[in-house]
Amino acid sequence: YVPSVLQFAAIYLFFFAIASIIFQLAAAYIIGSLIKLSLAAVLDINRSIEKLHKKFTNHEIINDQILHLDIHKLPQSI
């Protein structure tokens, strides 16, 4: 009994399919963890920016100028 070329091809394709599925899962996991890491970094940066902003805008005058700009005082022609 000699296995035919078709049987070899079928087995090869089967294992190739399994390998590609495993590879895709691994790639998805790696990409997902990278996205999580970058999101965490961005959130961390945002937090430190907020801390800096609070530190530098303790004075009421600066707060009023930056945070409470009166849009209605701007020229209407814009």
PDB file of N, CA and C in Angstrom:
ATOM      1  N   TYR A   1       0.856  -1.193   0.000  1.00  0.00           N
ATOM      2  CA  TYR A   1       0.000   0.000   0.000  1.00  0.00           C
ATOM      3  C   TYR A   1       0.890   1.241   0.000  1.00  0.00           C
ATOM      4  N   VAL A   2       0.745   2.043  -1.052  1.00  0.00           N
ATOM      5  CA  VAL A   2       1.526   3.272  -1.163  1.00  0.00           C
ATOM      6  C   VAL A   2       0.571   4.457  -1.133  1.00  0.00           C
ATOM      7  N   PRO A   3       0.745   5.362  -0.135  1.00  0.00           N
ATOM      8  CA  PRO A   3      -0.140   6.531  -0.089  1.00  0.00           C
ATOM      9  C   PRO A   3       0.075   7.416  -1.313  1.00  0.00           C
ATOM     10  N   SER A   4      -1.020   7.923  -1.833  1.00  0.00           N
ATOM     11  CA  SER A   4      -0.935   8.697  -3.066  1.00  0.00           C
ATOM     12  C   SER A   4      -0.500  10.136  -2.781  1.00  0.00           C
ATOM     13  N   VAL A   5      -0.194  10.829  -3.859  1.00  0.00           N
ATOM     14  CA  VAL A   5       0.221  12.230  -3.750  1.00  0.00           C
ATOM     15  C   VAL A   5      -0.915  13.071  -3.189  1.00  0.00           C
ATOM     16  N   LEU A   6      -2.145  12.723  -3.543  1.00  0.00           N
ATOM     17  CA  LEU A   6      -3.302  13.483  -3.058  1.00  0.00           C
ATOM     18  C   LEU A   6      -3.423  13.399  -1.541  1.00  0.00           C
ATOM     19  N   GLN A   7      -3.145  12.203  -1.020  1.00  0.00           N
ATOM     20  CA  GLN A   7      -3.219  12.065   0.442  1.00  0.00           C
ATOM     21  C   GLN A   7      -2.153  12.927   1.122  1.00  0.00           C
ATOM     22  N   PHE A   8      -0.940  12.914   0.560  1.00  0.00           N
ATOM     23  CA  PHE A   8       0.117  13.763   1.110  1.00  0.00           C
ATOM     24  C   PHE A   8      -0.292  15.232   1.054  1.00  0.00           C
ATOM     25  N   ALA A   9      -0.880  15.622  -0.077  1.00  0.00           N
ATOM     26  CA  ALA A   9      -1.301  17.015  -0.251  1.00  0.00           C
ATOM     27  C   ALA A   9      -2.377  17.364   0.773  1.00  0.00           C
ATOM     28  N   ALA A  10      -3.327  16.438   0.988  1.00  0.00           N
ATOM     29  CA  ALA A  10      -4.405  16.695   1.937  1.00  0.00           C
ATOM     30  C   ALA A  10      -3.849  16.876   3.352  1.00  0.00           C
ATOM     31  N   ILE A  11      -2.933  15.972   3.733  1.00  0.00           N
ATOM     32  CA  ILE A  11      -2.335  16.062   5.074  1.00  0.00           C
ATOM     33  C   ILE A  11      -1.558  17.371   5.214  1.00  0.00           C
ATOM     34  N   TYR A  12      -0.774  17.721   4.180  1.00  0.00           N
ATOM     35  CA  TYR A  12       0.022  18.940   4.200  1.00  0.00           C
ATOM     36  C   TYR A  12      -0.881  20.168   4.363  1.00  0.00           C
ATOM     37  N   LEU A  13      -1.983  20.193   3.580  1.00  0.00           N
ATOM     38  CA  LEU A  13      -2.901  21.333   3.658  1.00  0.00           C
ATOM     39  C   LEU A  13      -3.553  21.415   5.036  1.00  0.00           C
ATOM     40  N   PHE A  14      -3.899  20.253   5.588  1.00  0.00           N
ATOM     41  CA  PHE A  14      -4.524  20.206   6.905  1.00  0.00           C
ATOM     42  C   PHE A  14      -3.600  20.825   7.945  1.00  0.00           C
ATOM     43  N   PHE A  15      -2.346  20.362   7.967  1.00  0.00           N
ATOM     44  CA  PHE A  15      -1.394  20.894   8.945  1.00  0.00           C
ATOM     45  C   PHE A  15      -1.094  22.361   8.683  1.00  0.00           C
ATOM     46  N   PHE A  16      -1.042  22.748   7.405  1.00  0.00           N
ATOM     47  CA  PHE A  16      -0.804  24.148   7.058  1.00  0.00           C
ATOM     48  C   PHE A  16      -1.927  25.025   7.588  1.00  0.00           C
ATOM     49  N   ALA A  17      -3.175  24.545   7.446  1.00  0.00           N
ATOM     50  CA  ALA A  17      -4.332  25.297   7.941  1.00  0.00           C
ATOM     51  C   ALA A  17      -4.248  25.467   9.452  1.00  0.00           C
ATOM     52  N   ILE A  18      -3.927  24.388  10.160  1.00  0.00           N
ATOM     53  CA  ILE A  18      -3.815  24.461  11.618  1.00  0.00           C
ATOM     54  C   ILE A  18      -2.708  25.442  12.009  1.00  0.00           C
ATOM     55  N   ALA A  19      -1.564  25.351  11.315  1.00  0.00           N
ATOM     56  CA  ALA A  19      -0.444  26.235  11.629  1.00  0.00           C
ATOM     57  C   ALA A  19      -0.820  27.698  11.384  1.00  0.00           C
ATOM     58  N   SER A  20      -1.537  27.957  10.301  1.00  0.00           N
ATOM     59  CA  SER A  20      -1.903  29.349   9.996  1.00  0.00           C
ATOM     60  C   SER A  20      -2.884  29.882  11.034  1.00  0.00           C
ATOM     61  N   ILE A  21      -3.797  29.036  11.506  1.00  0.00           N
ATOM     62  CA  ILE A  21      -4.738  29.467  12.550  1.00  0.00           C
ATOM     63  C   ILE A  21      -3.968  29.819  13.819  1.00  0.00           C
ATOM     64  N   ILE A  22      -3.026  28.954  14.200  1.00  0.00           N
ATOM     65  CA  ILE A  22      -2.222  29.219  15.404  1.00  0.00           C
ATOM     66  C   ILE A  22      -1.445  30.520  15.236  1.00  0.00           C
ATOM     67  N   PHE A  23      -0.862  30.699  14.035  1.00  0.00           N
ATOM     68  CA  PHE A  23      -0.078  31.906  13.773  1.00  0.00           C
ATOM     69  C   PHE A  23      -0.961  33.154  13.880  1.00  0.00           C
ATOM     70  N   GLN A  24      -2.176  33.071  13.322  1.00  0.00           N
ATOM     71  CA  GLN A  24      -3.084  34.219  13.388  1.00  0.00           C
ATOM     72  C   GLN A  24      -3.474  34.535  14.822  1.00  0.00           C
ATOM     73  N   LEU A  25      -3.739  33.510  15.620  1.00  0.00           N
ATOM     74  CA  LEU A  25      -4.077  33.736  17.028  1.00  0.00           C
ATOM     75  C   LEU A  25      -2.919  34.407  17.752  1.00  0.00           C
ATOM     76  N   ALA A  26      -1.694  33.926  17.494  1.00  0.00           N
ATOM     77  CA  ALA A  26      -0.528  34.511  18.141  1.00  0.00           C
ATOM     78  C   ALA A  26      -0.359  35.968  17.719  1.00  0.00           C
ATOM     79  N   ALA A  27      -0.530  36.239  16.425  1.00  0.00           N
ATOM     80  CA  ALA A  27      -0.386  37.609  15.929  1.00  0.00           C
ATOM     81  C   ALA A  27      -1.443  38.519  16.559  1.00  0.00           C
ATOM     82  N   ALA A  28      -2.684  38.024  16.644  1.00  0.00           N
ATOM     83  CA  ALA A  28      -3.756  38.818  17.243  1.00  0.00           C
ATOM     84  C   ALA A  28      -3.446  39.120  18.707  1.00  0.00           C
ATOM     85  N   TYR A  29      -2.916  38.109  19.417  1.00  0.00           N
ATOM     86  CA  TYR A  29      -2.578  38.302  20.828  1.00  0.00           C
ATOM     87  C   TYR A  29      -1.483  39.356  20.977  1.00  0.00           C
ATOM     88  N   ILE A  30      -0.453  39.258  20.140  1.00  0.00           N
ATOM     89  CA  ILE A  30       0.667  40.208  20.216  1.00  0.00           C
ATOM     90  C   ILE A  30       0.179  41.620  19.903  1.00  0.00           C
ATOM     91  N   ILE A  31      -0.613  41.761  18.833  1.00  0.00           N
ATOM     92  CA  ILE A  31      -1.116  43.087  18.446  1.00  0.00           C
ATOM     93  C   ILE A  31      -2.005  43.653  19.557  1.00  0.00           C
ATOM     94  N   GLY A  32      -2.847  42.794  20.124  1.00  0.00           N
ATOM     95  CA  GLY A  32      -3.720  43.233  21.209  1.00  0.00           C
ATOM     96  C   GLY A  32      -2.937  43.737  22.408  1.00  0.00           C
ATOM     97  N   SER A  33      -1.880  43.003  22.783  1.00  0.00           N
ATOM     98  CA  SER A  33      -1.098  43.443  23.943  1.00  0.00           C
ATOM     99  C   SER A  33      -0.347  44.729  23.634  1.00  0.00           C
ATOM    100  N   LEU A  34       0.119  44.886  22.385  1.00  0.00           N
ATOM    101  CA  LEU A  34       0.778  46.134  21.993  1.00  0.00           C
ATOM    102  C   LEU A  34      -0.188  47.306  22.101  1.00  0.00           C
ATOM    103  N   ILE A  35      -1.430  47.097  21.624  1.00  0.00           N
ATOM    104  CA  ILE A  35      -2.440  48.171  21.690  1.00  0.00           C
ATOM    105  C   ILE A  35      -2.727  48.520  23.158  1.00  0.00           C
ATOM    106  N   LYS A  36      -2.828  47.486  23.998  1.00  0.00           N
ATOM    107  CA  LYS A  36      -3.074  47.738  25.420  1.00  0.00           C
ATOM    108  C   LYS A  36      -1.949  48.565  26.018  1.00  0.00           C
ATOM    109  N   LEU A  37      -0.699  48.187  25.688  1.00  0.00           N
ATOM    110  CA  LEU A  37       0.463  48.912  26.228  1.00  0.00           C
ATOM    111  C   LEU A  37       0.447  50.369  25.771  1.00  0.00           C
ATOM    112  N   SER A  38       0.174  50.582  24.478  1.00  0.00           N
ATOM    113  CA  SER A  38       0.207  51.962  23.972  1.00  0.00           C
ATOM    114  C   SER A  38      -0.931  52.780  24.583  1.00  0.00           C
ATOM    115  N   LEU A  39      -2.104  52.167  24.751  1.00  0.00           N
ATOM    116  CA  LEU A  39      -3.214  52.877  25.397  1.00  0.00           C
ATOM    117  C   LEU A  39      -2.848  53.265  26.828  1.00  0.00           C
ATOM    118  N   ALA A  40      -2.224  52.325  27.552  1.00  0.00           N
ATOM    119  CA  ALA A  40      -1.819  52.624  28.925  1.00  0.00           C
ATOM    120  C   ALA A  40      -0.831  53.779  28.952  1.00  0.00           C
ATOM    121  N   ALA A  41       0.112  53.781  27.995  1.00  0.00           N
ATOM    122  CA  ALA A  41       1.103  54.858  27.934  1.00  0.00           C
ATOM    123  C   ALA A  41       0.424  56.194  27.662  1.00  0.00           C
ATOM    124  N   VAL A  42      -0.529  56.195  26.710  1.00  0.00           N
ATOM    125  CA  VAL A  42      -1.238  57.441  26.370  1.00  0.00           C
ATOM    126  C   VAL A  42      -2.014  57.952  27.578  1.00  0.00           C
ATOM    127  N   LEU A  43      -2.698  57.055  28.277  1.00  0.00           N
ATOM    128  CA  LEU A  43      -3.457  57.472  29.460  1.00  0.00           C
ATOM    129  C   LEU A  43      -2.529  58.027  30.521  1.00  0.00           C
ATOM    130  N   ASP A  44      -1.354  57.394  30.683  1.00  0.00           N
ATOM    131  CA  ASP A  44      -0.373  57.861  31.656  1.00  0.00           C
ATOM    132  C   ASP A  44       0.091  59.276  31.310  1.00  0.00           C
ATOM    133  N   ILE A  45       0.377  59.497  30.011  1.00  0.00           N
ATOM    134  CA  ILE A  45       0.803  60.827  29.549  1.00  0.00           C
ATOM    135  C   ILE A  45      -0.294  61.852  29.833  1.00  0.00           C
ATOM    136  N   ASN A  46      -1.552  61.484  29.532  1.00  0.00           N
ATOM    137  CA  ASN A  46      -2.669  62.394  29.799  1.00  0.00           C
ATOM    138  C   ASN A  46      -2.751  62.758  31.272  1.00  0.00           C
ATOM    139  N   ARG A  47      -2.545  61.760  32.134  1.00  0.00           N
ATOM    140  CA  ARG A  47      -2.614  62.007  33.573  1.00  0.00           C
ATOM    141  C   ARG A  47      -1.538  62.988  34.008  1.00  0.00           C
ATOM    142  N   SER A  48      -0.312  62.783  33.494  1.00  0.00           N
ATOM    143  CA  SER A  48       0.768  63.690  33.908  1.00  0.00           C
ATOM    144  C   SER A  48       0.532  65.094  33.361  1.00  0.00           C
ATOM    145  N   ILE A  49      -0.033  65.197  32.144  1.00  0.00           N
ATOM    146  CA  ILE A  49      -0.355  66.520  31.586  1.00  0.00           C
ATOM    147  C   ILE A  49      -1.395  67.214  32.468  1.00  0.00           C
ATOM    148  N   GLU A  50      -2.406  66.457  32.913  1.00  0.00           N
ATOM    149  CA  GLU A  50      -3.420  67.049  33.793  1.00  0.00           C
ATOM    150  C   GLU A  50      -2.797  67.541  35.093  1.00  0.00           C
ATOM    151  N   LYS A  51      -1.860  66.745  35.645  1.00  0.00           N
ATOM    152  CA  LYS A  51      -1.198  67.164  36.887  1.00  0.00           C
ATOM    153  C   LYS A  51      -0.428  68.462  36.666  1.00  0.00           C
ATOM    154  N   LEU A  52       0.319  68.516  35.549  1.00  0.00           N
ATOM    155  CA  LEU A  52       1.073  69.731  35.229  1.00  0.00           C
ATOM    156  C   LEU A  52       0.134  70.922  35.073  1.00  0.00           C
ATOM    157  N   HIS A  53      -0.980  70.689  34.363  1.00  0.00           N
ATOM    158  CA  HIS A  53      -1.955  71.760  34.128  1.00  0.00           C
ATOM    159  C   HIS A  53      -2.487  72.294  35.448  1.00  0.00           C
ATOM    160  N   LYS A  54      -2.816  71.382  36.369  1.00  0.00           N
ATOM    161  CA  LYS A  54      -3.320  71.813  37.671  1.00  0.00           C
ATOM    162  C   LYS A  54      -2.255  72.593  38.431  1.00  0.00           C
ATOM    163  N   LYS A  55      -0.991  72.119  38.301  1.00  0.00           N
ATOM    164  CA  LYS A  55       0.093  72.790  39.018  1.00  0.00           C
ATOM    165  C   LYS A  55       0.275  74.219  38.517  1.00  0.00           C
ATOM    166  N   PHE A  56       0.179  74.393  37.181  1.00  0.00           N
ATOM    167  CA  PHE A  56       0.459  75.706  36.604  1.00  0.00           C
ATOM    168  C   PHE A  56      -0.756  76.625  36.598  1.00  0.00           C
ATOM    169  N   THR A  57      -1.950  76.086  36.804  1.00  0.00           N
ATOM    170  CA  THR A  57      -3.146  76.930  36.740  1.00  0.00           C
ATOM    171  C   THR A  57      -3.812  77.014  38.107  1.00  0.00           C
ATOM    172  N   ASN A  58      -2.987  77.154  39.128  1.00  0.00           N
ATOM    173  CA  ASN A  58      -3.549  77.333  40.466  1.00  0.00           C
ATOM    174  C   ASN A  58      -4.118  78.718  40.656  1.00  0.00           C
ATOM    175  N   HIS A  59      -3.568  79.703  39.946  1.00  0.00           N
ATOM    176  CA  HIS A  59      -4.018  81.075  40.098  1.00  0.00           C
ATOM    177  C   HIS A  59      -5.364  81.262  39.404  1.00  0.00           C
ATOM    178  N   GLU A  60      -6.243  81.977  40.091  1.00  0.00           N
ATOM    179  CA  GLU A  60      -7.603  82.173  39.572  1.00  0.00           C
ATOM    180  C   GLU A  60      -7.610  82.921  38.248  1.00  0.00           C
ATOM    181  N   ILE A  61      -6.702  83.897  38.108  1.00  0.00           N
ATOM    182  CA  ILE A  61      -6.698  84.716  36.889  1.00  0.00           C
ATOM    183  C   ILE A  61      -6.378  83.837  35.675  1.00  0.00           C
ATOM    184  N   ILE A  62      -5.339  83.007  35.803  1.00  0.00           N
ATOM    185  CA  ILE A  62      -4.954  82.135  34.688  1.00  0.00           C
ATOM    186  C   ILE A  62      -6.088  81.170  34.375  1.00  0.00           C
ATOM    187  N   ASN A  63      -6.689  80.619  35.433  1.00  0.00           N
ATOM    188  CA  ASN A  63      -7.815  79.712  35.238  1.00  0.00           C
ATOM    189  C   ASN A  63      -8.923  80.383  34.436  1.00  0.00           C
ATOM    190  N   ASP A  64      -9.258  81.607  34.819  1.00  0.00           N
ATOM    191  CA  ASP A  64     -10.335  82.320  34.127  1.00  0.00           C
ATOM    192  C   ASP A  64      -9.975  82.558  32.675  1.00  0.00           C
ATOM    193  N   GLN A  65      -8.717  82.922  32.415  1.00  0.00           N
ATOM    194  CA  GLN A  65      -8.321  83.218  31.040  1.00  0.00           C
ATOM    195  C   GLN A  65      -8.328  81.961  30.178  1.00  0.00           C
ATOM    196  N   ILE A  66      -7.830  80.850  30.720  1.00  0.00           N
ATOM    197  CA  ILE A  66      -7.695  79.644  29.892  1.00  0.00           C
ATOM    198  C   ILE A  66      -9.018  78.892  29.776  1.00  0.00           C
ATOM    199  N   LEU A  67      -9.663  78.651  30.933  1.00  0.00           N
ATOM    200  CA  LEU A  67     -10.797  77.725  30.939  1.00  0.00           C
ATOM    201  C   LEU A  67     -12.128  78.388  30.614  1.00  0.00           C
ATOM    202  N   HIS A  68     -12.255  79.692  30.936  1.00  0.00           N
ATOM    203  CA  HIS A  68     -13.556  80.326  30.771  1.00  0.00           C
ATOM    204  C   HIS A  68     -13.504  81.441  29.726  1.00  0.00           C
ATOM    205  N   LEU A  69     -12.961  81.115  28.558  1.00  0.00           N
ATOM    206  CA  LEU A  69     -12.952  82.093  27.471  1.00  0.00           C
ATOM    207  C   LEU A  69     -14.384  82.357  27.032  1.00  0.00           C
ATOM    208  N   ASP A  70     -14.744  83.599  26.973  1.00  0.00           N
ATOM    209  CA  ASP A  70     -16.098  83.952  26.570  1.00  0.00           C
ATOM    210  C   ASP A  70     -16.165  84.013  25.047  1.00  0.00           C
ATOM    211  N   ILE A  71     -16.829  83.028  24.463  1.00  0.00           N
ATOM    212  CA  ILE A  71     -16.900  82.936  23.000  1.00  0.00           C
ATOM    213  C   ILE A  71     -17.708  84.107  22.431  1.00  0.00           C
ATOM    214  N   HIS A  72     -18.695  84.587  23.198  1.00  0.00           N
ATOM    215  CA  HIS A  72     -19.578  85.638  22.669  1.00  0.00           C
ATOM    216  C   HIS A  72     -18.858  86.969  22.511  1.00  0.00           C
ATOM    217  N   LYS A  73     -17.726  87.122  23.190  1.00  0.00           N
ATOM    218  CA  LYS A  73     -16.981  88.376  23.060  1.00  0.00           C
ATOM    219  C   LYS A  73     -16.176  88.426  21.760  1.00  0.00           C
ATOM    220  N   LEU A  74     -16.012  87.262  21.105  1.00  0.00           N
ATOM    221  CA  LEU A  74     -15.272  87.238  19.840  1.00  0.00           C
ATOM    222  C   LEU A  74     -16.085  87.933  18.755  1.00  0.00           C
ATOM    223  N   PRO A  75     -15.405  88.515  17.754  1.00  0.00           N
ATOM    224  CA  PRO A  75     -16.137  89.188  16.674  1.00  0.00           C
ATOM    225  C   PRO A  75     -17.088  88.228  15.953  1.00  0.00           C
ATOM    226  N   GLN A  76     -18.255  88.731  15.608  1.00  0.00           N
ATOM    227  CA  GLN A  76     -19.273  87.877  14.984  1.00  0.00           C
ATOM    228  C   GLN A  76     -18.958  87.562  13.534  1.00  0.00           C
ATOM    229  N   SER A  77     -18.028  88.316  12.930  1.00  0.00           N
ATOM    230  CA  SER A  77     -17.769  88.135  11.499  1.00  0.00           C
ATOM    231  C   SER A  77     -17.020  86.838  11.195  1.00  0.00           C
ATOM    232  N   ILE A  78     -16.460  86.209  12.235  1.00  0.00           N
ATOM    233  CA  ILE A  78     -15.688  84.978  12.004  1.00  0.00           C
ATOM    234  C   ILE A  78     -16.620  83.857  11.554  1.00  0.00           C
TER     235      ILE A  78
END
